[in-house]
CSV table of C-alpha atoms and ligand atoms in Angstrom, one decimal:
chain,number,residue,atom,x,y,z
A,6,UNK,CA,-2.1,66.5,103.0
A,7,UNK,CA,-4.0,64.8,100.1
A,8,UNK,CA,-7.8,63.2,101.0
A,9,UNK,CA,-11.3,63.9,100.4
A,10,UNK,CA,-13.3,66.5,101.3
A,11,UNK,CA,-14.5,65.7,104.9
A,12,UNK,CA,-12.2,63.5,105.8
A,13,UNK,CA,-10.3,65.4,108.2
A,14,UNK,CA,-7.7,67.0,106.7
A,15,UNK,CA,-7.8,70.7,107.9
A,16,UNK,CA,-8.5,69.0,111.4
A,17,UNK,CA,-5.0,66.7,111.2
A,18,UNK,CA,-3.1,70.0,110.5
A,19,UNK,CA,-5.3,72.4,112.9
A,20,UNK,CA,-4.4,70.0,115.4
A,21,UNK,CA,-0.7,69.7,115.0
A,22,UNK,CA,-0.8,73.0,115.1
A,23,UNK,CA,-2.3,73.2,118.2
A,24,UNK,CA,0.5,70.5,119.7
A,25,UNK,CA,3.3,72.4,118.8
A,26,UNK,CA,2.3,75.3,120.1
A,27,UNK,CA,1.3,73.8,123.2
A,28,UNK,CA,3.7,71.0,124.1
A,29,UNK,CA,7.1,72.1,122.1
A,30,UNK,CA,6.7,75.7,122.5
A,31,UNK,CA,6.6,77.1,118.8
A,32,UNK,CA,5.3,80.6,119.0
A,33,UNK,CA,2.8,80.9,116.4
A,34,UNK,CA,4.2,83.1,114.2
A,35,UNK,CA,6.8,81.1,113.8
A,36,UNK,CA,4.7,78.4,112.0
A,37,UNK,CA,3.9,78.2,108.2
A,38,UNK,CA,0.4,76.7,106.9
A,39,UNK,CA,0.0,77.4,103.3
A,40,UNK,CA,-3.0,76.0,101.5
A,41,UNK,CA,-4.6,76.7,97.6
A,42,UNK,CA,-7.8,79.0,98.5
A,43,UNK,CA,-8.9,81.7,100.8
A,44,UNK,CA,-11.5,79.8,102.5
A,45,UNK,CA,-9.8,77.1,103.4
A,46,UNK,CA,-7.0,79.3,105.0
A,47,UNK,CA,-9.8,81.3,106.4
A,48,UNK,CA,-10.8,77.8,108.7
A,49,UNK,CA,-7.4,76.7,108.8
A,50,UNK,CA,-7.2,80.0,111.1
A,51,UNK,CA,-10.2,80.3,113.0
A,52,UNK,CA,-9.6,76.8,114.0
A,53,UNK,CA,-6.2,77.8,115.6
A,54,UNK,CA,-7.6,80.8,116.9
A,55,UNK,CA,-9.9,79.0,118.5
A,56,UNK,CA,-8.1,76.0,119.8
A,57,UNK,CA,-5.3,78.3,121.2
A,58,UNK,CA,-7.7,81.1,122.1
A,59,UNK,CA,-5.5,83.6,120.2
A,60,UNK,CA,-6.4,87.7,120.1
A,61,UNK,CA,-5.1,88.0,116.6
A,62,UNK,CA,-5.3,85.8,113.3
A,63,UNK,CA,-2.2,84.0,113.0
A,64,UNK,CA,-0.1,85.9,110.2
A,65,UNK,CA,1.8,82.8,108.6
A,66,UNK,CA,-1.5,80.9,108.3
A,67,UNK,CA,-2.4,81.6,104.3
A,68,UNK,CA,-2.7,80.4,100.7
A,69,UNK,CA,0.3,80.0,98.1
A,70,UNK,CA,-0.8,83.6,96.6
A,71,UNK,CA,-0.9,85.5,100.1
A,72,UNK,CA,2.5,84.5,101.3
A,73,UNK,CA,4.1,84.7,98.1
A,74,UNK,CA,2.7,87.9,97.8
A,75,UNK,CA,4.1,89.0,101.1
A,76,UNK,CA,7.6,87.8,100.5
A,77,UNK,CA,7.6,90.0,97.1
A,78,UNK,CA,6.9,92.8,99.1
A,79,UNK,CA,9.6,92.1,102.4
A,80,UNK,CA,12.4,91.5,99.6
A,81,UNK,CA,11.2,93.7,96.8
A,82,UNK,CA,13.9,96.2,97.1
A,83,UNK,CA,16.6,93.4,97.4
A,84,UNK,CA,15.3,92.7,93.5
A,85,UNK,CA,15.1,96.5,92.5
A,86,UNK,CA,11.5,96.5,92.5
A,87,UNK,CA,9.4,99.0,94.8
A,88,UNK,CA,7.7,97.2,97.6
A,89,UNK,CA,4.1,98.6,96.7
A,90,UNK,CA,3.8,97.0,93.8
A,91,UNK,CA,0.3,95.4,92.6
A,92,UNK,CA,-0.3,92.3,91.4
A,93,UNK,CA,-2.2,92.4,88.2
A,94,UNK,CA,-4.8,90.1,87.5
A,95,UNK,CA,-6.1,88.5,83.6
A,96,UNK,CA,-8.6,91.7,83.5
A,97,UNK,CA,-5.9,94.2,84.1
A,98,UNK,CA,-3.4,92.7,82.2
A,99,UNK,CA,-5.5,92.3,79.2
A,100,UNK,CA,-6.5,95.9,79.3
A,101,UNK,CA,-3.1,97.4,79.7
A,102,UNK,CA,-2.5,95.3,76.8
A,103,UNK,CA,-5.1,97.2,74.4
A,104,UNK,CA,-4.2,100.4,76.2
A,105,UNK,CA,-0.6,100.1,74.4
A,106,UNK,CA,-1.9,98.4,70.9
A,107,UNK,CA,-4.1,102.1,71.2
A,108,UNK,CA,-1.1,104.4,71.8
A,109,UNK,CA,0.7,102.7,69.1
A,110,UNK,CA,-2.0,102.4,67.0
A,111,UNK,CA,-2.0,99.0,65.6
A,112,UNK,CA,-4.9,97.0,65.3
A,113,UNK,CA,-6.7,94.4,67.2
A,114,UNK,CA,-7.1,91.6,64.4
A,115,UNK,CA,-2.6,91.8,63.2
A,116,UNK,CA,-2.2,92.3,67.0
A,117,UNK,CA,-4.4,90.3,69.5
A,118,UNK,CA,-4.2,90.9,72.7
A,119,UNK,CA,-5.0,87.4,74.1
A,120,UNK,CA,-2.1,86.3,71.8
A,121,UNK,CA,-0.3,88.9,72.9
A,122,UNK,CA,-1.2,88.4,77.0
A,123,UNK,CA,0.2,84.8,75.9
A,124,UNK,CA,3.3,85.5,74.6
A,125,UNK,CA,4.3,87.9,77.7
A,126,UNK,CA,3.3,85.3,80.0
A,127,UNK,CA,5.7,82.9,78.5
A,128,UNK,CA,8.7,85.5,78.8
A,129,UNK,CA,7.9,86.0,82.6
A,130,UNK,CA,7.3,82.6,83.3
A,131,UNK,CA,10.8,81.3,81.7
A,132,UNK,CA,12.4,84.6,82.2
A,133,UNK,CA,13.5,84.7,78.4
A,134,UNK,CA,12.9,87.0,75.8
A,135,UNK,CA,14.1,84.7,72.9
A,136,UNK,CA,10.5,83.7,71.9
A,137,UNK,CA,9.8,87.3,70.7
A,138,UNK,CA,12.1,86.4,67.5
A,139,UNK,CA,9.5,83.5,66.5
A,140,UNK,CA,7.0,86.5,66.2
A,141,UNK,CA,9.1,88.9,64.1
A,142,UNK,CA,7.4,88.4,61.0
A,143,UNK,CA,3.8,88.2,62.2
A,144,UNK,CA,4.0,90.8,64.5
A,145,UNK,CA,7.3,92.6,64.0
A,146,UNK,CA,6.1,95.6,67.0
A,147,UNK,CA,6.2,92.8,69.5
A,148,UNK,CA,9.4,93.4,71.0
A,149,UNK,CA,8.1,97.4,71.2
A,150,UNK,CA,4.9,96.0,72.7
A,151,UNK,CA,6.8,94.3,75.3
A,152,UNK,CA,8.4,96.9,76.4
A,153,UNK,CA,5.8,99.1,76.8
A,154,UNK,CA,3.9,97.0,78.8
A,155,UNK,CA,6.7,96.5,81.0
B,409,LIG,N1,-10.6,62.5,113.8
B,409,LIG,C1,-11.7,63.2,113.9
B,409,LIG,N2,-12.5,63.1,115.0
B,409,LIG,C2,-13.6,63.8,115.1
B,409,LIG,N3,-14.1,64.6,114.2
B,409,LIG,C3,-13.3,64.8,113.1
B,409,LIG,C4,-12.1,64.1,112.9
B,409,LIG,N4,-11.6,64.4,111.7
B,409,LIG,C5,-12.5,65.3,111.2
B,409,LIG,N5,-13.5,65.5,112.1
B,409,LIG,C6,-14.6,66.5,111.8
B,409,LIG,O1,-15.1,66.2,110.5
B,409,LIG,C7,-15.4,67.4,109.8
B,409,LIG,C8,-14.6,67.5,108.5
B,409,LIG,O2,-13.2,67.6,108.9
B,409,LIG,P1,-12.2,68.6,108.1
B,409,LIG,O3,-10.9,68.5,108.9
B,409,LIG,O4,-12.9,69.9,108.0
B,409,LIG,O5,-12.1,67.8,106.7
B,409,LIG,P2,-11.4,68.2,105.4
B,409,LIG,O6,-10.5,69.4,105.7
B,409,LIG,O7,-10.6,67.0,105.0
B,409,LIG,O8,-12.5,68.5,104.4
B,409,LIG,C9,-15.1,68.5,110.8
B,409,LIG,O9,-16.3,68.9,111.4
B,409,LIG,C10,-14.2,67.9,111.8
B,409,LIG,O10,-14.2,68.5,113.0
B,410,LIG,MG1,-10.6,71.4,104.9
């Protein structure tokens, strides 16, 4: 649902909600309502709350994030991952990173960590390691970097 900002939007889905719980008999749970930030999931789901006069907040009613999040951690083990895993966010990521330049003890300037945060994002995002080679001579402990992050 693409508009401006008052122009009804969150009331067009609220409401369809509303009618298919109501007249086709969806249970609520069974309905998925993903949108970008908190707060608009926030009203997506007091609205439906309201409107169906529910005693809990409808689960399945989030942002992108939340239920991505969530399906991570109902099939985590299916990938070999445990499912309480945390998500890491730019602050953590980037301080993990200078934690492991430290224990190895190379230096900030040959070896910086935005650069560095960059490079790993790009191997996780495309799930491919081969970029690591185009860094071999500038920062030939990339690959042992890497891995210790990991
Ligand atoms: N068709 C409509 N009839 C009456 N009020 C409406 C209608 N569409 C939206 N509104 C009201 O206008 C305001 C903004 O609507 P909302 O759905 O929150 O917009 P959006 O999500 O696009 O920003 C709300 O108070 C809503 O109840
Ligand atoms: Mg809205």
């Amino acid at each position: 649902m693409l508009a401006g900002a008052g122009s009804g939007k969150t009331r067009v889905i609220t409401q369809k909600i509303v009618y298919m719980v109501e007249n086709l008999s969806i249970p609520v749970n069974r309905i998925l309502a993903i949108t970008f930030t908190n707060k608009a999931a926030q009203e997506m789901k007091e609205r439906v709350v309201e409107a169906l006069h529910l005693d809990h907040q409808p689960q399945w009613i989030t942002t992108f994030h939340s239920l991505s999040a969530k399906i991570l951690r109902i099939e985590a083990e299916n990938l070999g991952y445990s499912r309480d895993f945390v998500v890491y966010d730019e602050e953590d990521s980037k301080k993990l990173i200078k934690d492991v330049l430290k224990e190895m003890n190379l230096d900030s300037e040959s070896y910086k960590p935005e650069k560095i945060r960059n490079v790993i994002s790009q191997i996780k995002q495309n799930l491919d390691e081969s970029v690591l080679d185009f860094y071999a001579f500038t920062m030939p402990h990339l690959p042992k970097i890497y891995e210790n992050y990991n």
